[in-house]
Coordinates of C-alpha atoms in Angstrom, one line a residue:
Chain A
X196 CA 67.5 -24.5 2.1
X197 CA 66.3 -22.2 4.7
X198 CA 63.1 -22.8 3.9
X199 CA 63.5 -26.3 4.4
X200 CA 65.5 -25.8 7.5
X201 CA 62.9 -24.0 9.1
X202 CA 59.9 -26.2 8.1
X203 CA 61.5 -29.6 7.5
X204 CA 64.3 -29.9 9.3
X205 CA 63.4 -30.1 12.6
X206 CA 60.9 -33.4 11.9
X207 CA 64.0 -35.1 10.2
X208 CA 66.4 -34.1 12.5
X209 CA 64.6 -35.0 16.1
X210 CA 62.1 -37.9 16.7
X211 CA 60.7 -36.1 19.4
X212 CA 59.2 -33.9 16.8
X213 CA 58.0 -36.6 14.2
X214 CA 55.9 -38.2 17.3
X215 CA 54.6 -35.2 18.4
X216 CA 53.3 -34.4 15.0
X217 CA 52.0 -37.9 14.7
X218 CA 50.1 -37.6 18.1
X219 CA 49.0 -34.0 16.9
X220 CA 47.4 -35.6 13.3
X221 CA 46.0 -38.1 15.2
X222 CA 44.7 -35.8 17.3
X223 CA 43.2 -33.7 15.0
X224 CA 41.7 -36.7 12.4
X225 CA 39.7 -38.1 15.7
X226 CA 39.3 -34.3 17.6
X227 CA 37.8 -32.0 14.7
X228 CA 34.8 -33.6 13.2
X229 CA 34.0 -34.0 16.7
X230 CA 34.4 -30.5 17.2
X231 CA 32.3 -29.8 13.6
X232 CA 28.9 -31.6 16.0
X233 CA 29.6 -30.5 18.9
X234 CA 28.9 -26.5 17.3
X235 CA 26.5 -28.0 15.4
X236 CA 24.5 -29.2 17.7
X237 CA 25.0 -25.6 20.0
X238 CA 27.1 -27.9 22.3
X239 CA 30.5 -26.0 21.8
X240 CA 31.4 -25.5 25.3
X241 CA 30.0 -29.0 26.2
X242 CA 33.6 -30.1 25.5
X243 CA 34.7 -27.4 28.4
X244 CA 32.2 -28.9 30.7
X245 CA 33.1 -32.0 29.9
X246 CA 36.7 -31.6 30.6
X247 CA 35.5 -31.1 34.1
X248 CA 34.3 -33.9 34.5
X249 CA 37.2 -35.7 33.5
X250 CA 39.7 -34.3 35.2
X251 CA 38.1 -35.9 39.4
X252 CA 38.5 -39.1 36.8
X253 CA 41.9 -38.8 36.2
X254 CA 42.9 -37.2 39.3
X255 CA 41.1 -40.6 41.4
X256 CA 43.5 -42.7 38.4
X257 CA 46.5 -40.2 39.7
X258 CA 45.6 -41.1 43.7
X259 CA 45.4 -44.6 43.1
X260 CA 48.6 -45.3 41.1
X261 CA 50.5 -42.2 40.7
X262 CA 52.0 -40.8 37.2
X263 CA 50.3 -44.1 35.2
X264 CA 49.2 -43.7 32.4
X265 CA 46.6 -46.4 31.8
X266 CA 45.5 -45.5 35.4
X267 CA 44.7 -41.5 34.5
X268 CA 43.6 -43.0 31.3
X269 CA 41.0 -45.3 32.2
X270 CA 39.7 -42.4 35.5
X271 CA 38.9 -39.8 33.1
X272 CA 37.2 -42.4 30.8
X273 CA 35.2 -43.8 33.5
X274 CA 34.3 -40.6 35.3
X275 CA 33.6 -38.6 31.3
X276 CA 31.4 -41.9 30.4
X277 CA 29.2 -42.0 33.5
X278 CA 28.7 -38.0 33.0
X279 CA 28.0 -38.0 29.6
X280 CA 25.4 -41.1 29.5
X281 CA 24.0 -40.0 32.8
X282 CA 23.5 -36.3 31.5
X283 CA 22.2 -38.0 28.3
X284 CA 19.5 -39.7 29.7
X285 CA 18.5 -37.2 31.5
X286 CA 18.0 -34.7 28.2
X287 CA 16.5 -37.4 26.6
X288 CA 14.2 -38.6 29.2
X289 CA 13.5 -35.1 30.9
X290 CA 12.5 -31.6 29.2
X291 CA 16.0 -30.9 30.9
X292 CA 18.2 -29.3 27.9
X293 CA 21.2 -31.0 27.3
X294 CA 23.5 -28.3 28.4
X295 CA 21.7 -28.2 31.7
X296 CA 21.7 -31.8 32.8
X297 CA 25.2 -32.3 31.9
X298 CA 25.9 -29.0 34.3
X299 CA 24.4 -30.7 36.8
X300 CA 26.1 -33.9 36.8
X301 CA 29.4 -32.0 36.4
X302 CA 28.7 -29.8 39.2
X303 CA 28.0 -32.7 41.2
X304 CA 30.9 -34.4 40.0
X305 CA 32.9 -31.5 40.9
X306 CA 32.0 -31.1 44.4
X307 CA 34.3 -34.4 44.5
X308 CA 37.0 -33.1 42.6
X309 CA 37.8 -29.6 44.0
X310 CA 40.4 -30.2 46.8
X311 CA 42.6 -31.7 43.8
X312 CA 45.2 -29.6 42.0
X313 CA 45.7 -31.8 39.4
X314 CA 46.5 -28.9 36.9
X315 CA 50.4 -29.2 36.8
X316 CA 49.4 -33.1 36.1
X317 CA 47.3 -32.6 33.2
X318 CA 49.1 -29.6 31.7
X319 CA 49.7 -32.8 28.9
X320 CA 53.0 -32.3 26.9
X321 CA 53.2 -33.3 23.4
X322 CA 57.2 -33.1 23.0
X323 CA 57.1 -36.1 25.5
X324 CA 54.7 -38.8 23.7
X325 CA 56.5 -42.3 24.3
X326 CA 54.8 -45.3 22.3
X327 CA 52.4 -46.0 25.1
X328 CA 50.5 -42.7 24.9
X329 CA 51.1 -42.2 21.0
X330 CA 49.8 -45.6 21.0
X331 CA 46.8 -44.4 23.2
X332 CA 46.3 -41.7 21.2
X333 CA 45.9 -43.2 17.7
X334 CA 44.3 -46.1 18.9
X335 CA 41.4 -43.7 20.1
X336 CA 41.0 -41.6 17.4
X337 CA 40.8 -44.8 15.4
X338 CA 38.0 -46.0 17.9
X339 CA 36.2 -42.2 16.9
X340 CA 36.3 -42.6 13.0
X341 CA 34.7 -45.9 13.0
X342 CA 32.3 -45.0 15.4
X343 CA 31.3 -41.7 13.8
X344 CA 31.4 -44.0 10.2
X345 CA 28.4 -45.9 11.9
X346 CA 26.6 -43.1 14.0
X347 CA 27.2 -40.6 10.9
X348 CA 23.5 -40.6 9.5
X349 CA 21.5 -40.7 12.5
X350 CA 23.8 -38.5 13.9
X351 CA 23.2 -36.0 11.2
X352 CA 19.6 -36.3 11.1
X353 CA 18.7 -35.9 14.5
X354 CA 20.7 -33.0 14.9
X355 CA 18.8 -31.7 12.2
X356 CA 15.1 -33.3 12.9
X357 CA 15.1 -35.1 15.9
X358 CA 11.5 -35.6 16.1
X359 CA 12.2 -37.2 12.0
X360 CA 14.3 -39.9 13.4
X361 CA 12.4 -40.6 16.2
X362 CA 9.7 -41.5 14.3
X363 CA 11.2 -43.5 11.4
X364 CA 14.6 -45.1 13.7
X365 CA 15.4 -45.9 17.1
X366 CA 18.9 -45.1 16.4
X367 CA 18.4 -42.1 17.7
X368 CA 19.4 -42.7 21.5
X369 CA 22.3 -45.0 20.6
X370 CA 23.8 -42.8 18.3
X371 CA 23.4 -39.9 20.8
X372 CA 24.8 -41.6 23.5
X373 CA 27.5 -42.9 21.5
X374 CA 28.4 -39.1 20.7
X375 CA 28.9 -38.3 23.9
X376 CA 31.2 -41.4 25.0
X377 CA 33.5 -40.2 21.6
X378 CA 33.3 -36.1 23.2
X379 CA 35.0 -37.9 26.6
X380 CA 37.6 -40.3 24.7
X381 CA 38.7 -37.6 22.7
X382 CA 39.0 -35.0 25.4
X383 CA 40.8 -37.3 27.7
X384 CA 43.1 -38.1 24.3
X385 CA 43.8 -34.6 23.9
X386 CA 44.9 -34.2 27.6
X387 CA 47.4 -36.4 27.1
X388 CA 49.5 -34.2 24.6
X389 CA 47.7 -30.5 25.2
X390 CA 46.0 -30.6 28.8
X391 CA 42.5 -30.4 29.1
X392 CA 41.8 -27.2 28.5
X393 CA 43.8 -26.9 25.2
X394 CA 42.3 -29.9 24.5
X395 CA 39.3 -28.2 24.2
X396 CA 40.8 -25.5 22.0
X397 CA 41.7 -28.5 19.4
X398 CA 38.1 -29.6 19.0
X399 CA 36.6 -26.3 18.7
X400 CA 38.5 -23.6 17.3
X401 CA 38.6 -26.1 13.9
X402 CA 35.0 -26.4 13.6
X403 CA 35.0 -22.2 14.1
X404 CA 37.2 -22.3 11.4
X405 CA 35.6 -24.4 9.2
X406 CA 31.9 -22.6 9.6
X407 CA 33.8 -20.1 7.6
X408 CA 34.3 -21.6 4.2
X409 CA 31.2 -24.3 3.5
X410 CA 28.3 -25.0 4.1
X411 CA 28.0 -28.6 4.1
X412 CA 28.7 -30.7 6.6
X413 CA 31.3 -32.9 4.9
X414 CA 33.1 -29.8 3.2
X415 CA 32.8 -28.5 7.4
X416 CA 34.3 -31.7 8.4
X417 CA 37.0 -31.9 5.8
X418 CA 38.3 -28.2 6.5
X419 CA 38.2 -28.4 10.3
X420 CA 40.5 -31.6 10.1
X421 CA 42.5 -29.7 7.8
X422 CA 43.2 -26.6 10.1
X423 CA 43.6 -28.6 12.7
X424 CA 46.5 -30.7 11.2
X425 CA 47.8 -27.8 9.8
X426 CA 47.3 -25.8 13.1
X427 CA 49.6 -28.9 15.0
X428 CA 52.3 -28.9 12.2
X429 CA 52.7 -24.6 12.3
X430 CA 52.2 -24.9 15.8
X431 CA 55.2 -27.3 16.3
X432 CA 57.6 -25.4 13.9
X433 CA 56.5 -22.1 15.5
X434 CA 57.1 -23.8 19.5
X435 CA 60.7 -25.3 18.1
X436 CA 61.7 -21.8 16.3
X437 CA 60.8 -19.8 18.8
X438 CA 60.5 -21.7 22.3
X439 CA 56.9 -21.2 22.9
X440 CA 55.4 -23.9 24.7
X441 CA 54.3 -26.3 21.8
X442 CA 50.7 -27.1 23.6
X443 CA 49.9 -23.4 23.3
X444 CA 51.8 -23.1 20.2
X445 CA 49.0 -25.1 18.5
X446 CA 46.0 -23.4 20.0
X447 CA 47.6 -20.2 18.9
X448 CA 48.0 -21.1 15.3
X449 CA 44.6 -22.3 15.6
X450 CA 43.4 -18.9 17.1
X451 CA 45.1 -16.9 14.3
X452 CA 43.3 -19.0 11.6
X453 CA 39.7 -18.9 13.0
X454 CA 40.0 -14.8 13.5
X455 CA 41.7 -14.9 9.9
X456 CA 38.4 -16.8 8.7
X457 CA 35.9 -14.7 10.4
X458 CA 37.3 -11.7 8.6
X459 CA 37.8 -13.1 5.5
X460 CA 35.7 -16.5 5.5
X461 CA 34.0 -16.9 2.2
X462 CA 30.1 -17.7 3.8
X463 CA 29.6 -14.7 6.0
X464 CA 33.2 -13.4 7.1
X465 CA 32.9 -9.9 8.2
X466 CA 34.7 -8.8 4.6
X467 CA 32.7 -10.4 3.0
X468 CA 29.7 -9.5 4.6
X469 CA 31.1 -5.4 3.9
X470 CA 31.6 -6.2 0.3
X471 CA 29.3 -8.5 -0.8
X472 CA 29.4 -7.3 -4.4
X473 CA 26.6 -6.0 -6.9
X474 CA 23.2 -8.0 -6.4
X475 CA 22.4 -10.6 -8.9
X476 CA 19.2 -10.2 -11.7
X477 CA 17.3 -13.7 -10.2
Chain B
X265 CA -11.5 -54.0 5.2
X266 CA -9.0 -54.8 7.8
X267 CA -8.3 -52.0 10.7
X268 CA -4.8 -50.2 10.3
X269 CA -5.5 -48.4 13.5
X270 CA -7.4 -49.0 16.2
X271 CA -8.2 -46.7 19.2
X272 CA -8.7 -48.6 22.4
X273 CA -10.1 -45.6 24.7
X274 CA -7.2 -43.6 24.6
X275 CA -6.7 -41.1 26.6
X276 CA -3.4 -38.9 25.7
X277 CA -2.2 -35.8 27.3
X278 CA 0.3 -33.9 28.9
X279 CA 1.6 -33.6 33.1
X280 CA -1.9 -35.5 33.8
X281 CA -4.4 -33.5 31.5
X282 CA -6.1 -35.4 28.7
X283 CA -5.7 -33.9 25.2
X284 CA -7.7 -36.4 23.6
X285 CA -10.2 -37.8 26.1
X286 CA -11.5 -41.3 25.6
X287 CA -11.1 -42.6 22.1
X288 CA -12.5 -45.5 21.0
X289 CA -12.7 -46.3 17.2
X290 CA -10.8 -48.0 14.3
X291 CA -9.5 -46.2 11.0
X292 CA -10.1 -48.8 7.8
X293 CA -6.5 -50.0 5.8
X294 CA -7.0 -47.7 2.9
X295 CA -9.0 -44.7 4.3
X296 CA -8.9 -41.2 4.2
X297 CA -9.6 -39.8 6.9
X298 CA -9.8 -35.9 7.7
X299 CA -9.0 -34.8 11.6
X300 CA -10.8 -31.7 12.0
X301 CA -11.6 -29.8 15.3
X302 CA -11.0 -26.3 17.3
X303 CA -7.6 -25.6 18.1
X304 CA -6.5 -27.4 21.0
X305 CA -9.3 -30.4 19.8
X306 CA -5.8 -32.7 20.4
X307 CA -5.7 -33.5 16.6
X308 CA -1.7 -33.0 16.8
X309 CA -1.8 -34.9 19.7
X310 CA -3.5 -37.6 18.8
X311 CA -0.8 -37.6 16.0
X312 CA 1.8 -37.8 18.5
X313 CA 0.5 -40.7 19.8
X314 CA -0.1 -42.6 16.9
X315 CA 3.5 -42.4 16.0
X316 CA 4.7 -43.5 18.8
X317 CA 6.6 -39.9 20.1
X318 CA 3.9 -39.4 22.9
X319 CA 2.9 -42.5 25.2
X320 CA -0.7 -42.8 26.0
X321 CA -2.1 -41.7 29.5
X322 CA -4.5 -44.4 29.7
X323 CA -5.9 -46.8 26.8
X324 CA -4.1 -47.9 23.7
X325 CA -3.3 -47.8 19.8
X326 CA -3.2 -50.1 17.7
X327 CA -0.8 -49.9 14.3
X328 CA -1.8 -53.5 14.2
X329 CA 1.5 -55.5 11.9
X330 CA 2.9 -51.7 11.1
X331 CA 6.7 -51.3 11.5
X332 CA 7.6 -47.8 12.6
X333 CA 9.2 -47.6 9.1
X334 CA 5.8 -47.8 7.6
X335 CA 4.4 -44.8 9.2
X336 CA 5.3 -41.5 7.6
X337 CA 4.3 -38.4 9.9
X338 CA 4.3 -34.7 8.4
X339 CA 4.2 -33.0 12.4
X340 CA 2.6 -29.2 12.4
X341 CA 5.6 -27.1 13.6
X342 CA 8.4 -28.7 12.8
X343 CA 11.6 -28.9 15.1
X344 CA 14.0 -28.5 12.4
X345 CA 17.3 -26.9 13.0
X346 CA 17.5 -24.8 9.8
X347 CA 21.1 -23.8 10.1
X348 CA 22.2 -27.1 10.0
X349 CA 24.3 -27.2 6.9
X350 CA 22.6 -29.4 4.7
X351 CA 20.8 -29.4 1.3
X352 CA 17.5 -30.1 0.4
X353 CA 18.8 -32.8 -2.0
X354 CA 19.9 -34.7 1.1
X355 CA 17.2 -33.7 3.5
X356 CA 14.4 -34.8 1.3
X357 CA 16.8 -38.3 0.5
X358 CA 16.7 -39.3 4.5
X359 CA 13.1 -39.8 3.5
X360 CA 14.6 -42.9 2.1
X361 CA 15.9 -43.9 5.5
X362 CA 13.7 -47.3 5.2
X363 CA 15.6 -48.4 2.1
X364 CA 18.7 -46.9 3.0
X365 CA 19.6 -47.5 6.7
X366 CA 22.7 -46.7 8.0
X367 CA 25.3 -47.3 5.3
X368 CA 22.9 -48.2 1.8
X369 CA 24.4 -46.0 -1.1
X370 CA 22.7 -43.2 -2.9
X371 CA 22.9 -44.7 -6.1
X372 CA 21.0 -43.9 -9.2
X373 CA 17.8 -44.7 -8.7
X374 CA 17.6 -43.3 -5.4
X375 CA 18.6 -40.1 -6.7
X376 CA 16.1 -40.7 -9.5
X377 CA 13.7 -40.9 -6.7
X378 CA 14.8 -37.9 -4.9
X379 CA 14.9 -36.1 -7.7
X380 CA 11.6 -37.3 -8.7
X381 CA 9.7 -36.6 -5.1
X382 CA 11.2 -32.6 -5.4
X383 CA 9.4 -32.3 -9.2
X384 CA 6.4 -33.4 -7.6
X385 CA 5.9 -30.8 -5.2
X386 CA 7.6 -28.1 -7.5
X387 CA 10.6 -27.8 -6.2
X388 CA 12.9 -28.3 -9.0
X389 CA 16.4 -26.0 -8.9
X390 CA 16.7 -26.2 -5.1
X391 CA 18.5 -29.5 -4.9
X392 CA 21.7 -27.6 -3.5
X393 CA 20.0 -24.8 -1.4
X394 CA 20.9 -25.5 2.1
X395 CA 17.2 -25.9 3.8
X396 CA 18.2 -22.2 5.7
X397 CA 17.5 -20.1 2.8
X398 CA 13.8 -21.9 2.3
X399 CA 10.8 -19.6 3.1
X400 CA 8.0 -21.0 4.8
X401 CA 6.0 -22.8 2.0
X402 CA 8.9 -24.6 0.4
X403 CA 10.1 -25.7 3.8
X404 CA 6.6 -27.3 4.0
X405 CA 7.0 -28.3 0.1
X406 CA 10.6 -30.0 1.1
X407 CA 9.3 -31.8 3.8
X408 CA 6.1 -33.1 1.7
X409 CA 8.7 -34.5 -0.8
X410 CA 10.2 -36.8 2.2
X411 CA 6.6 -38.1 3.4
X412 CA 7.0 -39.1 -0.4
X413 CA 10.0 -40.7 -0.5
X414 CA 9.0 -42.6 2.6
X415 CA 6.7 -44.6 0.7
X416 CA 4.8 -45.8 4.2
X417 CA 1.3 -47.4 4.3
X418 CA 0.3 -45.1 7.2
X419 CA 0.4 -41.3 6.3
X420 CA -0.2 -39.1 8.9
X421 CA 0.0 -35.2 8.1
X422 CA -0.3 -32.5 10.9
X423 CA -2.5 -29.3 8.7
X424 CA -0.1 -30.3 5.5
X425 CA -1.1 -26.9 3.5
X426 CA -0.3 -24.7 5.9
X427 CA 1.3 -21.7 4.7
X428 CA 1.1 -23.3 0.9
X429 CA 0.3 -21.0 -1.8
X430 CA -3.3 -22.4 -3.6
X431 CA -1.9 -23.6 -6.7
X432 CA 0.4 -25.7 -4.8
X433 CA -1.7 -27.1 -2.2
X434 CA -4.0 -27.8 -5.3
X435 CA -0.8 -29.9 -6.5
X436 CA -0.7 -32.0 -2.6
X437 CA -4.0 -33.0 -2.7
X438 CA -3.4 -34.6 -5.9
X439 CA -0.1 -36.5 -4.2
X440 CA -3.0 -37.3 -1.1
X441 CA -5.6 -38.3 -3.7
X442 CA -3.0 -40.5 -5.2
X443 CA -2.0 -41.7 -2.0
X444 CA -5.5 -43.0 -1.1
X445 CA -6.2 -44.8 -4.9
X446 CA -2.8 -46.8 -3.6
X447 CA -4.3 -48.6 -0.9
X448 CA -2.4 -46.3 1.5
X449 CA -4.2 -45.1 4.7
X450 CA -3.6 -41.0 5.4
X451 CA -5.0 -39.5 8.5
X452 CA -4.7 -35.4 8.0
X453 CA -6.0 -33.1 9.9
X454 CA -7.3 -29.5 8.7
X455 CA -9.4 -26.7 8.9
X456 CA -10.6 -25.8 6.0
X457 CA -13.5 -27.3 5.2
X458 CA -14.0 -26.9 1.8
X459 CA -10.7 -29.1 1.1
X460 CA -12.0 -31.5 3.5
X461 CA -15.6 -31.5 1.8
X462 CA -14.2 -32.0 -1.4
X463 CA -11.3 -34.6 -0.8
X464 CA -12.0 -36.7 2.3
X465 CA -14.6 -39.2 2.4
X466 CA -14.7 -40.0 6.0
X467 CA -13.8 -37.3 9.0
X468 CA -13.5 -37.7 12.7
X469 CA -14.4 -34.1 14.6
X470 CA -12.3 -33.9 17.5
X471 CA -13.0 -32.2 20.4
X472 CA -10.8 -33.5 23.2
X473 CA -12.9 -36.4 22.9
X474 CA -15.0 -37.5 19.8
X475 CA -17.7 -35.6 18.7
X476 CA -18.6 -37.1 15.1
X477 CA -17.1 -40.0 13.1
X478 CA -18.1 -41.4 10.1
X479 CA -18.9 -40.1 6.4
X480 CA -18.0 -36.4 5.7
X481 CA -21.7 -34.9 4.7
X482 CA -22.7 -36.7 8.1
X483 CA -20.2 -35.8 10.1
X484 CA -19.6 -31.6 9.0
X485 CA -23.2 -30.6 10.0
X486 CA -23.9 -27.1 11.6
X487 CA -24.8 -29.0 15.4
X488 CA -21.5 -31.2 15.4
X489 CA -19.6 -27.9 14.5
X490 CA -21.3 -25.9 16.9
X491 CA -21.1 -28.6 19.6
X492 CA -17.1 -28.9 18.8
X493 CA -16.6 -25.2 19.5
X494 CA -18.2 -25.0 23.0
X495 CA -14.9 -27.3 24.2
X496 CA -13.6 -25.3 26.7
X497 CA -9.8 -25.3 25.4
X498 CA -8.0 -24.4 29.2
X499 CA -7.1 -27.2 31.4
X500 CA -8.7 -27.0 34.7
X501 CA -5.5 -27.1 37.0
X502 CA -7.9 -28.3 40.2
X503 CA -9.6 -31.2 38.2
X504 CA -10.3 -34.0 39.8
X505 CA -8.8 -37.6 38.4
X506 CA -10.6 -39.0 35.7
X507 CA -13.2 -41.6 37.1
X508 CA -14.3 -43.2 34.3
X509 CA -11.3 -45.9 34.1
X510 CA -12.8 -46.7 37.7
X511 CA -16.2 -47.8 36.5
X512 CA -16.6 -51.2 36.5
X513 CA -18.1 -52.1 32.9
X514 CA -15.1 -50.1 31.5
X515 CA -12.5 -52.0 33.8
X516 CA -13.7 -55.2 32.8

């Protein structure tokens, strides 16, 4: 009975909690496998940039109609889209690097965006999801499985032979593109319930995690989502026990997993790097 | 024989300078046809340009009714992200991108294809090695198996046996030889002369611009050779623009 006090209870007991856990799966089923590319593809603290270019977005959304959702929503889409395609371009156009151009464009963005203290707005709170932004929030990491379902192959291959894909597809741009638009939606979903720099923690720390223990990509994307879902439940429990900020909460449980797996991750944790056991005869 | 490429004095380069200078010529549906030249001749670049990843600085090609899923392109270094978790199972199989597109399943026969193209260049076993933990030569092996797969009617392979042990390469020319008794066209360029000798019946010595074209024996003689290696190989960062699109018999 403790036991299920402790881990059961308090999603029976208060709705507050069941949305916040649906608004953390959610979260987690859209975030992480766009998390799993974004390391792939040595873009890891794209999503940090990114978030930076968001946040002018949502702050314009806050100027023009205050506390709305819908308004902060559709700012930090607006203002993550025209980065993210414009900085795409650019890479793809340019021998500009990816991670350059979109510095650029975020700096630039940012010179708008600096007189703004926006953070006690976007420090998101996930014990306070009403149906609008738990409907937000799954209706956009929906919008990111289906998209990834169509972008998955050329996604995967030009992160692995670009010049390949370019030579046997033109899918290549769209797909990129497309990538980028689903690193914004799902950064601006996570500020909703985490803020955008935990946000970030959502996407990434997963895919760290998930490095650890296989070394394919749908084994990857499996495990990140995993941890992530798992990160959000023991996160919650851990934020109602204890009164620790649940955001924070989350990240932490997601922290303790990812050092956890690069000590004792099964492809190249530390331990098992120490003790990799007697070498084989072939 | 119909043309399968044609050369319309091409000029293709980089920030201005030509790497290939002026190429006019047409390559037969069907041949074989060996690229041979210095380094720097623009053989890779010329490459480039045929498959479409580098756009022409004056001139055209030709793939006359190809499809860009017809043309299968092995480049020289290759700008493959080898941590990338994947196998060589499913690396080889995006070889089957024409048939498969965007969702087609891997069903049995495409595995029996797969599985099929990875015999072939001896690489049997490595189906679940993530493409990381190939050395050198099987990495080239792999991607050989995917030109395979690929099944285009333009071939185009960038010095294929490079860092390929002999009895393997032995086993490529073989796939090439086969290639051309298929009716497929394959454009390789090389540099060692004996495989060209033996395998290629028609060679085009490159040296930024054309030096020789035509049958092998004619083309691989000691003046041509000699005459290819005096290219100077640095570009001249005060030359002057080209003038010959500005003479009038060429503009016309």
């Amino acid at each position: 009975m403790i036991i299920y006090d402790a881990l059961i209870a308090p999603f029976t007991e208060f709705e507050f909690m069941r949305r916040a856990l649906a608004a953390a799966i959610a979260l987690a089923l859209g975030g992480a496998p766009i998390g799993v590319f974004l390391m792939l593809r040595r873009m890891s603290l794209v999503g940090d940039a990114m978030a930076h270019a968001i946040l002018p977005g949502a702050a314009i959304g806050y100027l023009l109609s205050g506390l709305n959702l819908f308004a902060m929503t559709t700012g930090g889409l607006i203002a993550g889209f025209t980065v993210a395609i414009l900085a795409g371009v650019v890479a793809r156009t340019t021998e500009l690097k990816e991670d350059a151009s979109l510095a650029t464009f975020v700096t630039i963005v940012s010179i708008k965006g600096t007189n703004i203290d926006l953070l006690h707005v976007l420090f998101g709170n996930i014990l306070a999801m009403d149906d609008q932004t738990l409907l937000v929030i799954a209706f956009n990491a929906t919008i990111t499985l289906v998209v990834l379902a169509v972008i998955f192959r050329p996604l995967v291959i030009e992160s692995v032979d670009p010049v390949f894909l370019r030579t046997v597809s033109r899918a290549g741009a769209p797909a990129h593109l497309a990538f980028l638009a689903l690193v914004v939606i799902n950064l601006v979903n996570g500020f909703h319930a985490l803020g955008t720099l935990l946000a970030v923690g959502l996407m990434i720390l997963p895919a760290g995690i998930a490095r650890f223990w296989s070394r394919d990509i749908t084994g990857m994307i499996c495990i990140a989502v995993a941890s992530a879902i798992f990160s959000g439940y023991a996160g919650l429990v851990l934020s109602f026990q204890t009164k620790v900020p649940s955001g924070p909460a989350i990240i932490l449980v997601a922290a303790v997993l990812y050092v956890g797996s690069v000590l004792f991750g099964s492809v190249s944790g530390l331990f098992r790097q120490m003790f990799p056991g007697r070498h084989l005869e072939a | 024989m119909a043309a399968q490429l044609q050369f319309q004095d091409v000029t293709l380069g980089y920030d201005r300078h030509p790497a290939v200078h002026h190429l006019t010529g047409e390559v037969a549906s069907g041949a074989l046809l060996a690229i041979v030249g210095p380094n720097g001749a623009g053989k890779s670049t010329l490459f480039r340009g045929i498959v479409g990843i580098l756009a022409p600085l004056a001139g055209s090609i030709v793939t006359g009714n190809l499809d860009l899923r017809d043309i299968a392109y092995l480049p020289q270094t290759v700008d493959i992200d080898r941590s990338f978790p994947i196998s060589v199972f499913d690396l080889v199989g995006t070889g089957l991108w024409r048939a498969s597109g965007f969702f087609g399943g891997m069903g049995k026969p495409a595995r029996e294809k797969i599985a099929q193209a990875l015999a072939a260049v001896g690489l049997n076993g490595f189906e679940n090695r993530p493409i990381g933990t190939l050395s050198g030569g099987q990495m080239q092996r792999m991607l050989f198996a995917r030109v395979l797969l690929q099944d285009a009617r333009l071939i185009v392979l960038d010095e294929p046996f490079n860092a390929i042990d002999a009895r393997t390469s032995a086993d490529l020319l073989a796939l090439v030889r086969r290639w051309h008794t298929e009716k497929r066209t394959v454009l390789a360029a090389l540099h060692d002369m004996d495989i060209v000798r033996a395998n290629f019946p028609e060679t085009l010595l490159l040296a930024r611009g054309q030096v020789a074209w035509g049958a092998t024996a004619e083309v691989l003689t000691t003046d041509n050779l000699l005459e290819a290696r005096r290219m100077c190989e640095a570009f001249d960062d005060s030359a002057a623009a080209c003038a010959v699109d500005d003479m009038p018999s060429r503009a016309a």
